[in-house]
């Protein structure tokens, strides 16, 4: 069976962008058709200035939201990255396969490091090596497919390169993964700035809809979305990015086609109103289930504990094999009696 791996980083509250761009597809398709693992990648949250209590809180929240959105622990594995040592173990080996030039070419690193320097801050070394840890996340599980938003495609490409290189140098060890992009709404843009992604890292923003926003907050944010000058409703990403974003969100929520939907509107106001209601309806069950789960923290903890155990059992043999392949001596307790080998 196809193995799927993906992760969410607990650096901010999850957004409509995370939901429509990735999570919904994990729930509706990936967990049913594959052997899927979904990971709250908390180690990745330490690559930028962070507050320990906040990372803990957001990690717990991200895990409950994954379940609230419909990931079913009977169908897939949901766990927290730092609960499984294999990620960090493998990351170091892959640092010995990757080059510094490769890291410095990563677009996300260049952008984030530049932003940090403008603010006069320092750039953590882990921000540079982050894509290697991400590659370790993927390769440790022998994932065939990695469903992510298109901004992560370059990182998955790197994971492929490292897998191929490791296999060539040290013998076949890793499955070479490929990225899979969601069919609709791969990219939900910021409602106030349709040129940039609706990310979760910039903390609060009137252009970002969070999964846990109250319905009235969602309505207000959508009604205030920037639209383009002109009054005719057409779907044109290049010329009318604000409008296109609304149409694409509406299409993703209702299952329609953005261009076809555009034809049904003669005013921006009506489009915004319908989009707001569609978003409220899509988020309603997620918010409700999240509220229930908050009342039962023991359940979420249990899911994460069982998930980490399952994940460990999958990753351990592959990471051990990589240790041997690259030339590290097996510790005595790992030595399997000659007869069994
Ligand atoms: N880098 C991803 C993001 O920012 C999160 C991530 C970390 C991830 N490790 C992963 C995604 C492994 C897929 C697979 O969204």
Tab-separated table of C-alpha atoms and ligand atoms in Angstrom:
chain	number	residue	atom	x	y	z
A	1	UNK	CA	0.000	0.000	0.000
A	2	UNK	CA	1.145	3.523	-0.709
A	3	UNK	CA	2.691	5.182	2.317
A	4	UNK	CA	1.844	8.837	2.843
A	5	UNK	CA	3.519	11.236	5.259
A	6	UNK	CA	2.798	14.873	5.986
A	7	UNK	CA	3.209	17.334	8.781
A	8	UNK	CA	1.941	20.572	10.281
A	9	UNK	CA	4.217	22.955	12.072
A	10	UNK	CA	2.885	24.341	15.357
A	11	UNK	CA	4.156	27.877	14.860
A	12	UNK	CA	0.713	29.453	14.678
A	13	UNK	CA	-2.955	28.663	14.709
A	14	UNK	CA	-4.061	26.551	11.770
A	15	UNK	CA	-5.777	28.489	9.029
A	16	UNK	CA	-8.365	28.020	6.339
A	17	UNK	CA	-5.357	27.839	4.025
A	18	UNK	CA	-3.973	24.816	5.863
A	19	UNK	CA	-7.406	23.231	5.803
A	20	UNK	CA	-8.340	23.752	2.150
A	21	UNK	CA	-4.759	23.427	0.943
A	22	UNK	CA	-3.874	20.172	2.645
A	23	UNK	CA	-5.740	18.896	5.673
A	24	UNK	CA	-9.062	18.368	3.951
A	25	UNK	CA	-7.456	16.153	1.359
A	26	UNK	CA	-5.690	14.114	4.052
A	27	UNK	CA	-9.057	13.517	5.671
A	28	UNK	CA	-11.153	12.886	2.567
A	29	UNK	CA	-8.664	10.843	0.584
A	30	UNK	CA	-5.227	10.057	1.908
A	31	UNK	CA	-6.202	8.349	5.142
A	32	UNK	CA	-8.598	6.044	3.277
A	33	UNK	CA	-6.494	5.039	0.309
A	34	UNK	CA	-3.077	4.729	1.913
A	35	UNK	CA	-1.054	3.899	4.954
A	36	UNK	CA	-0.825	7.474	6.182
A	37	UNK	CA	1.071	9.211	8.948
A	38	UNK	CA	0.349	12.793	9.998
A	39	UNK	CA	2.747	14.501	12.288
A	40	UNK	CA	2.739	17.641	14.401
A	41	UNK	CA	6.297	18.662	13.583
A	42	UNK	CA	7.165	20.465	16.785
A	43	UNK	CA	10.943	20.339	16.308
A	44	UNK	CA	10.432	22.542	13.270
A	45	UNK	CA	8.797	25.180	15.478
A	46	UNK	CA	12.142	25.765	17.190
A	47	UNK	CA	13.869	27.104	14.093
A	48	UNK	CA	12.712	30.655	14.768
A	49	UNK	CA	12.424	32.736	17.910
A	50	UNK	CA	9.912	30.842	20.040
A	51	UNK	CA	8.133	30.804	23.347
A	52	UNK	CA	8.251	27.323	24.939
A	53	UNK	CA	4.790	27.516	26.497
A	54	UNK	CA	3.279	28.668	23.233
A	55	UNK	CA	4.887	25.879	21.218
A	56	UNK	CA	3.505	23.352	23.707
A	57	UNK	CA	0.051	24.888	23.529
A	58	UNK	CA	0.034	25.085	19.741
A	59	UNK	CA	1.288	21.517	19.412
A	60	UNK	CA	-1.565	20.243	21.536
A	61	UNK	CA	-4.010	22.396	19.598
A	62	UNK	CA	-2.695	21.269	16.224
A	63	UNK	CA	-3.068	17.637	17.261
A	64	UNK	CA	-6.669	18.168	18.389
A	65	UNK	CA	-7.450	20.081	15.217
A	66	UNK	CA	-6.119	17.269	13.045
A	67	UNK	CA	-8.534	14.947	14.811
A	68	UNK	CA	-11.346	17.516	14.788
A	69	UNK	CA	-10.904	17.936	11.044
A	70	UNK	CA	-11.554	14.243	10.663
A	71	UNK	CA	-8.285	12.331	10.781
A	72	UNK	CA	-9.294	9.014	12.268
A	73	UNK	CA	-6.732	7.182	14.434
A	74	UNK	CA	-8.311	3.932	13.296
A	75	UNK	CA	-7.337	4.754	9.726
A	76	UNK	CA	-4.082	6.663	10.046
A	77	UNK	CA	-1.310	7.485	12.493
A	78	UNK	CA	-1.354	10.883	14.203
A	79	UNK	CA	1.631	11.744	16.363
A	80	UNK	CA	4.067	14.384	17.571
A	81	UNK	CA	7.502	14.498	15.966
A	82	UNK	CA	9.522	14.963	19.161
A	83	UNK	CA	7.951	11.815	20.634
A	84	UNK	CA	9.845	9.744	18.098
A	85	UNK	CA	13.647	9.993	18.306
A	86	UNK	CA	14.206	8.640	14.820
A	87	UNK	CA	13.612	12.049	13.216
A	88	UNK	CA	16.569	13.642	14.974
A	89	UNK	CA	18.716	10.517	14.580
A	90	UNK	CA	18.206	10.402	10.843
A	91	UNK	CA	18.485	14.146	10.403
A	92	UNK	CA	22.125	14.053	11.444
A	93	UNK	CA	22.956	11.337	8.942
A	94	UNK	CA	21.290	13.315	6.187
A	95	UNK	CA	23.318	16.381	7.180
A	96	UNK	CA	26.277	14.247	6.220
A	97	UNK	CA	24.772	13.712	2.782
A	98	UNK	CA	23.457	17.222	2.046
A	99	UNK	CA	25.689	20.183	1.206
A	100	UNK	CA	25.616	23.665	2.635
A	101	UNK	CA	25.133	25.113	-0.855
A	102	UNK	CA	21.997	23.074	-1.274
A	103	UNK	CA	20.612	24.441	1.978
A	104	UNK	CA	21.397	28.038	1.138
A	105	UNK	CA	19.528	27.739	-2.134
A	106	UNK	CA	16.218	26.913	-0.443
A	107	UNK	CA	13.763	29.694	-1.216
A	108	UNK	CA	12.039	29.548	2.141
A	109	UNK	CA	15.363	29.823	3.959
A	110	UNK	CA	16.431	32.795	1.871
A	111	UNK	CA	13.153	34.596	2.492
A	112	UNK	CA	12.926	33.873	6.198
A	113	UNK	CA	16.587	34.581	6.887
A	114	UNK	CA	16.379	37.878	5.006
A	115	UNK	CA	13.286	38.901	6.976
A	116	UNK	CA	14.980	38.004	10.245
A	117	UNK	CA	18.081	40.010	9.359
A	118	UNK	CA	16.012	43.050	8.428
A	119	UNK	CA	14.533	42.903	11.904
A	120	UNK	CA	18.054	42.874	13.277
A	121	UNK	CA	17.652	39.376	14.673
A	122	UNK	CA	19.950	36.413	14.335
A	123	UNK	CA	19.192	33.393	12.212
A	124	UNK	CA	19.226	30.043	13.981
A	125	UNK	CA	21.397	27.387	12.399
A	126	UNK	CA	18.370	25.075	12.535
A	127	UNK	CA	16.555	27.350	10.079
A	128	UNK	CA	19.262	26.509	7.551
A	129	UNK	CA	19.180	22.780	8.264
A	130	UNK	CA	15.371	22.598	8.549
A	131	UNK	CA	14.892	20.987	5.109
A	132	UNK	CA	17.207	18.163	6.174
A	133	UNK	CA	15.065	17.464	9.219
A	134	UNK	CA	12.034	17.556	6.952
A	135	UNK	CA	13.726	15.064	4.632
A	136	UNK	CA	14.381	12.859	7.659
A	137	UNK	CA	10.683	13.080	8.597
A	138	UNK	CA	9.766	11.765	5.192
A	139	UNK	CA	12.527	9.223	4.568
A	140	UNK	CA	12.348	7.608	8.017
A	141	UNK	CA	8.879	6.334	7.126
A	142	UNK	CA	9.615	5.209	3.605
A	143	UNK	CA	6.902	7.572	2.404
A	144	UNK	CA	5.981	7.282	-1.280
A	145	UNK	CA	3.894	10.444	-1.292
A	146	UNK	CA	4.022	13.729	0.570
A	147	UNK	CA	0.845	15.796	0.252
A	148	UNK	CA	1.703	19.436	0.958
A	149	UNK	CA	1.019	22.941	-0.264
A	150	UNK	CA	3.070	24.006	-3.272
A	151	UNK	CA	5.374	26.177	-1.134
A	152	UNK	CA	6.823	22.931	0.253
A	153	UNK	CA	7.525	21.329	-3.117
A	154	UNK	CA	11.169	22.427	-3.116
A	155	UNK	CA	11.744	20.778	0.259
A	156	UNK	CA	10.238	17.508	-0.912
A	157	UNK	CA	12.429	17.744	-4.001
A	158	UNK	CA	15.445	17.978	-1.681
A	159	UNK	CA	14.252	14.890	0.217
A	160	UNK	CA	14.188	13.058	-3.118
A	161	UNK	CA	17.704	14.196	-3.966
A	162	UNK	CA	19.038	13.110	-0.591
A	163	UNK	CA	17.326	9.726	-0.828
A	164	UNK	CA	18.778	9.083	-4.267
A	165	UNK	CA	22.248	10.234	-3.217
A	166	UNK	CA	22.246	8.148	-0.037
A	167	UNK	CA	21.056	5.079	-1.921
A	168	UNK	CA	23.730	5.500	-4.574
A	169	UNK	CA	26.546	5.971	-2.098
A	170	UNK	CA	25.618	3.566	0.638
A	171	UNK	CA	23.240	1.066	-0.885
A	172	UNK	CA	19.512	1.066	-1.265
A	173	UNK	CA	18.002	2.271	2.000
A	174	UNK	CA	15.304	4.846	1.296
A	175	UNK	CA	12.148	5.031	-0.749
A	176	UNK	CA	12.353	8.047	-3.067
A	177	UNK	CA	9.283	10.157	-2.220
A	178	UNK	CA	7.252	12.435	-4.449
A	179	UNK	CA	5.173	15.498	-3.690
A	180	UNK	CA	1.427	15.444	-4.274
A	181	UNK	CA	-0.434	18.730	-4.508
A	182	UNK	CA	-4.125	19.004	-3.682
A	183	UNK	CA	-6.461	19.132	-6.674
A	184	UNK	CA	-8.336	22.266	-5.670
A	185	UNK	CA	-7.285	25.365	-3.757
A	186	UNK	CA	-3.655	24.379	-3.407
A	187	UNK	CA	-3.097	27.960	-2.454
A	188	UNK	CA	-5.424	30.104	-0.403
A	189	UNK	CA	-4.165	33.663	-0.336
A	190	UNK	CA	-4.303	36.283	2.399
A	191	UNK	CA	-7.621	38.149	2.182
A	192	UNK	CA	-5.894	41.482	2.727
A	193	UNK	CA	-2.925	40.719	0.508
A	194	UNK	CA	-3.813	38.285	-2.259
A	195	UNK	CA	-0.188	38.204	-3.379
A	196	UNK	CA	0.883	36.296	-0.289
A	197	UNK	CA	-0.158	32.954	1.095
A	198	UNK	CA	-2.650	32.644	3.944
A	199	UNK	CA	0.074	31.424	6.281
A	200	UNK	CA	-0.150	30.716	9.964
A	201	UNK	CA	3.104	32.208	11.144
A	202	UNK	CA	2.186	35.880	11.128
A	203	UNK	CA	0.248	35.828	14.325
A	204	UNK	CA	-2.969	37.766	13.961
A	205	UNK	CA	-4.150	39.199	10.713
A	206	UNK	CA	-7.450	40.445	9.371
A	207	UNK	CA	-6.629	38.635	6.139
A	208	UNK	CA	-6.241	35.223	7.758
A	209	UNK	CA	-9.165	32.990	8.664
A	210	UNK	CA	-8.297	30.615	11.495
A	211	UNK	CA	-9.998	27.262	11.849
A	212	UNK	CA	-11.199	28.246	15.291
A	213	UNK	CA	-12.480	31.722	14.391
A	214	UNK	CA	-16.054	32.376	15.522
A	215	UNK	CA	-18.556	32.575	12.626
A	216	UNK	CA	-18.931	36.331	13.029
A	217	UNK	CA	-15.195	36.806	12.870
A	218	UNK	CA	-15.061	34.717	9.697
A	219	UNK	CA	-17.858	36.793	8.147
A	220	UNK	CA	-16.147	40.054	9.009
A	221	UNK	CA	-12.814	38.948	7.582
A	222	UNK	CA	-14.344	37.734	4.324
A	223	UNK	CA	-16.594	40.788	3.908
A	224	UNK	CA	-13.537	43.023	4.331
A	225	UNK	CA	-11.369	41.098	1.883
A	226	UNK	CA	-9.658	43.386	-0.589
A	227	UNK	CA	-11.126	43.105	-4.041
A	228	UNK	CA	-9.838	44.555	-7.251
A	229	UNK	CA	-11.055	47.651	-8.994
A	230	UNK	CA	-13.758	46.974	-11.530
A	231	UNK	CA	-17.164	45.601	-10.784
A	232	UNK	CA	-17.663	42.660	-13.088
A	233	UNK	CA	-17.171	39.276	-11.426
A	234	UNK	CA	-14.680	37.238	-13.449
A	235	UNK	CA	-12.074	34.650	-12.535
A	236	UNK	CA	-8.687	36.048	-13.527
A	237	UNK	CA	-5.826	35.261	-11.186
A	238	UNK	CA	-3.321	37.594	-12.778
A	239	UNK	CA	-5.471	40.678	-13.284
A	240	UNK	CA	-7.911	40.250	-10.385
A	241	UNK	CA	-6.101	38.302	-7.666
A	242	UNK	CA	-8.354	39.364	-4.773
A	243	UNK	CA	-11.484	38.323	-6.590
A	244	UNK	CA	-9.905	35.108	-7.843
A	245	UNK	CA	-8.989	34.193	-4.276
A	246	UNK	CA	-12.592	34.596	-3.112
A	247	UNK	CA	-13.884	32.580	-6.060
A	248	UNK	CA	-11.357	29.840	-5.387
A	249	UNK	CA	-12.238	29.705	-1.700
A	250	UNK	CA	-15.930	29.518	-2.558
A	251	UNK	CA	-15.219	26.829	-5.148
A	252	UNK	CA	-13.137	24.820	-2.689
A	253	UNK	CA	-15.866	25.048	-0.044
A	254	UNK	CA	-18.790	24.192	-2.313
A	255	UNK	CA	-17.116	21.890	-4.814
A	256	UNK	CA	-17.765	24.216	-7.761
A	257	UNK	CA	-15.510	25.666	-10.409
A	258	UNK	CA	-14.233	29.245	-9.895
A	259	UNK	CA	-14.877	30.442	-13.447
A	260	UNK	CA	-18.335	28.891	-13.568
A	261	UNK	CA	-19.198	30.368	-10.176
A	262	UNK	CA	-18.106	33.825	-11.320
A	263	UNK	CA	-20.751	33.792	-14.010
A	264	UNK	CA	-23.455	33.550	-11.364
A	265	UNK	CA	-22.540	36.841	-9.679
A	266	UNK	CA	-23.139	40.405	-10.691
A	267	UNK	CA	-21.700	42.054	-7.575
A	268	UNK	CA	-18.732	41.660	-5.257
A	269	UNK	CA	-21.002	42.009	-2.238
A	270	UNK	CA	-23.092	38.959	-3.085
A	271	UNK	CA	-19.980	36.905	-3.801
A	272	UNK	CA	-18.441	37.862	-0.475
A	273	UNK	CA	-21.588	37.036	1.401
A	274	UNK	CA	-21.848	33.566	-0.130
A	275	UNK	CA	-18.150	32.938	0.356
A	276	UNK	CA	-18.385	33.923	4.021
A	277	UNK	CA	-21.314	31.568	4.600
A	278	UNK	CA	-19.612	28.735	2.728
A	279	UNK	CA	-16.502	29.109	4.895
A	280	UNK	CA	-18.565	29.265	8.093
A	281	UNK	CA	-20.316	26.017	7.118
A	282	UNK	CA	-17.090	24.241	6.234
A	283	UNK	CA	-15.502	25.206	9.545
A	284	UNK	CA	-18.532	24.585	11.741
A	285	UNK	CA	-18.090	20.831	12.259
A	286	UNK	CA	-14.353	21.264	12.829
A	287	UNK	CA	-14.938	23.844	15.558
A	288	UNK	CA	-17.620	21.721	17.175
A	289	UNK	CA	-15.508	18.584	17.270
A	290	UNK	CA	-12.553	20.569	18.524
A	291	UNK	CA	-14.656	21.848	21.401
A	292	UNK	CA	-15.623	18.283	22.299
A	293	UNK	CA	-12.025	17.125	22.183
A	294	UNK	CA	-10.956	19.964	24.465
A	295	UNK	CA	-13.299	18.497	27.040
A	296	UNK	CA	-11.496	15.165	26.767
A	297	UNK	CA	-7.739	15.838	26.827
A	298	UNK	CA	-7.056	12.273	27.926
A	299	UNK	CA	-8.417	11.020	24.623
A	300	UNK	CA	-6.086	13.198	22.541
A	301	UNK	CA	-3.131	12.228	24.715
A	302	UNK	CA	-3.956	8.563	24.259
A	303	UNK	CA	-4.167	8.958	20.493
A	304	UNK	CA	-0.769	10.669	20.438
A	305	UNK	CA	0.826	8.047	22.650
A	306	UNK	CA	-0.438	5.184	20.487
A	307	UNK	CA	0.490	7.151	17.356
A	308	UNK	CA	4.072	7.650	18.519
A	309	UNK	CA	4.401	3.953	19.243
A	310	UNK	CA	3.173	2.989	15.800
A	311	UNK	CA	5.378	5.618	14.168
A	312	UNK	CA	8.445	4.439	16.070
A	313	UNK	CA	7.871	0.879	14.966
A	314	UNK	CA	7.787	1.997	11.340
A	315	UNK	CA	10.769	4.364	11.459
A	316	UNK	CA	13.140	2.428	13.664
A	317	UNK	CA	14.179	-0.325	11.225
A	318	UNK	CA	14.774	2.137	8.382
A	319	UNK	CA	16.827	4.513	10.494
A	320	UNK	CA	18.822	1.613	11.968
A	321	UNK	CA	19.485	0.363	8.452
A	322	UNK	CA	20.725	3.832	7.468
A	323	UNK	CA	23.097	3.852	10.470
A	324	UNK	CA	24.585	0.572	9.365
A	325	UNK	CA	24.734	1.515	5.697
A	326	UNK	CA	26.599	4.754	6.302
A	327	UNK	CA	29.258	2.987	8.328
A	328	UNK	CA	28.285	3.242	11.967
A	329	UNK	CA	29.064	0.256	14.113
A	330	UNK	CA	26.083	-1.603	15.526
A	331	UNK	CA	25.936	-1.457	19.322
A	332	UNK	CA	26.150	-4.863	20.900
A	333	UNK	CA	22.551	-5.009	22.009
A	334	UNK	CA	21.468	-4.609	18.415
A	335	UNK	CA	23.446	-7.594	17.277
A	336	UNK	CA	21.091	-10.243	16.084
A	337	UNK	CA	22.337	-13.802	16.637
A	338	UNK	CA	24.144	-15.061	13.566
A	339	UNK	CA	21.629	-17.867	13.084
A	340	UNK	CA	18.693	-15.490	12.693
A	341	UNK	CA	20.345	-13.243	10.125
B	1	LIG	N1	7.800	22.239	6.290
B	1	LIG	C1	6.402	21.927	6.367
B	1	LIG	C2	5.602	23.249	6.443
B	1	LIG	O1	6.143	24.259	6.798
B	1	LIG	C3	6.079	21.097	7.565
B	1	LIG	C4	6.764	19.786	7.516
B	1	LIG	C5	7.812	19.389	8.273
B	1	LIG	C6	6.451	18.681	6.678
B	1	LIG	N2	8.173	18.121	7.983
B	1	LIG	C7	7.365	17.655	7.011
B	1	LIG	C8	5.515	18.482	5.667
B	1	LIG	C9	7.362	16.425	6.337
B	1	LIG	C10	5.505	17.260	5.006
B	1	LIG	C11	6.427	16.245	5.353
B	1	LIG	O2	4.425	23.225	6.173
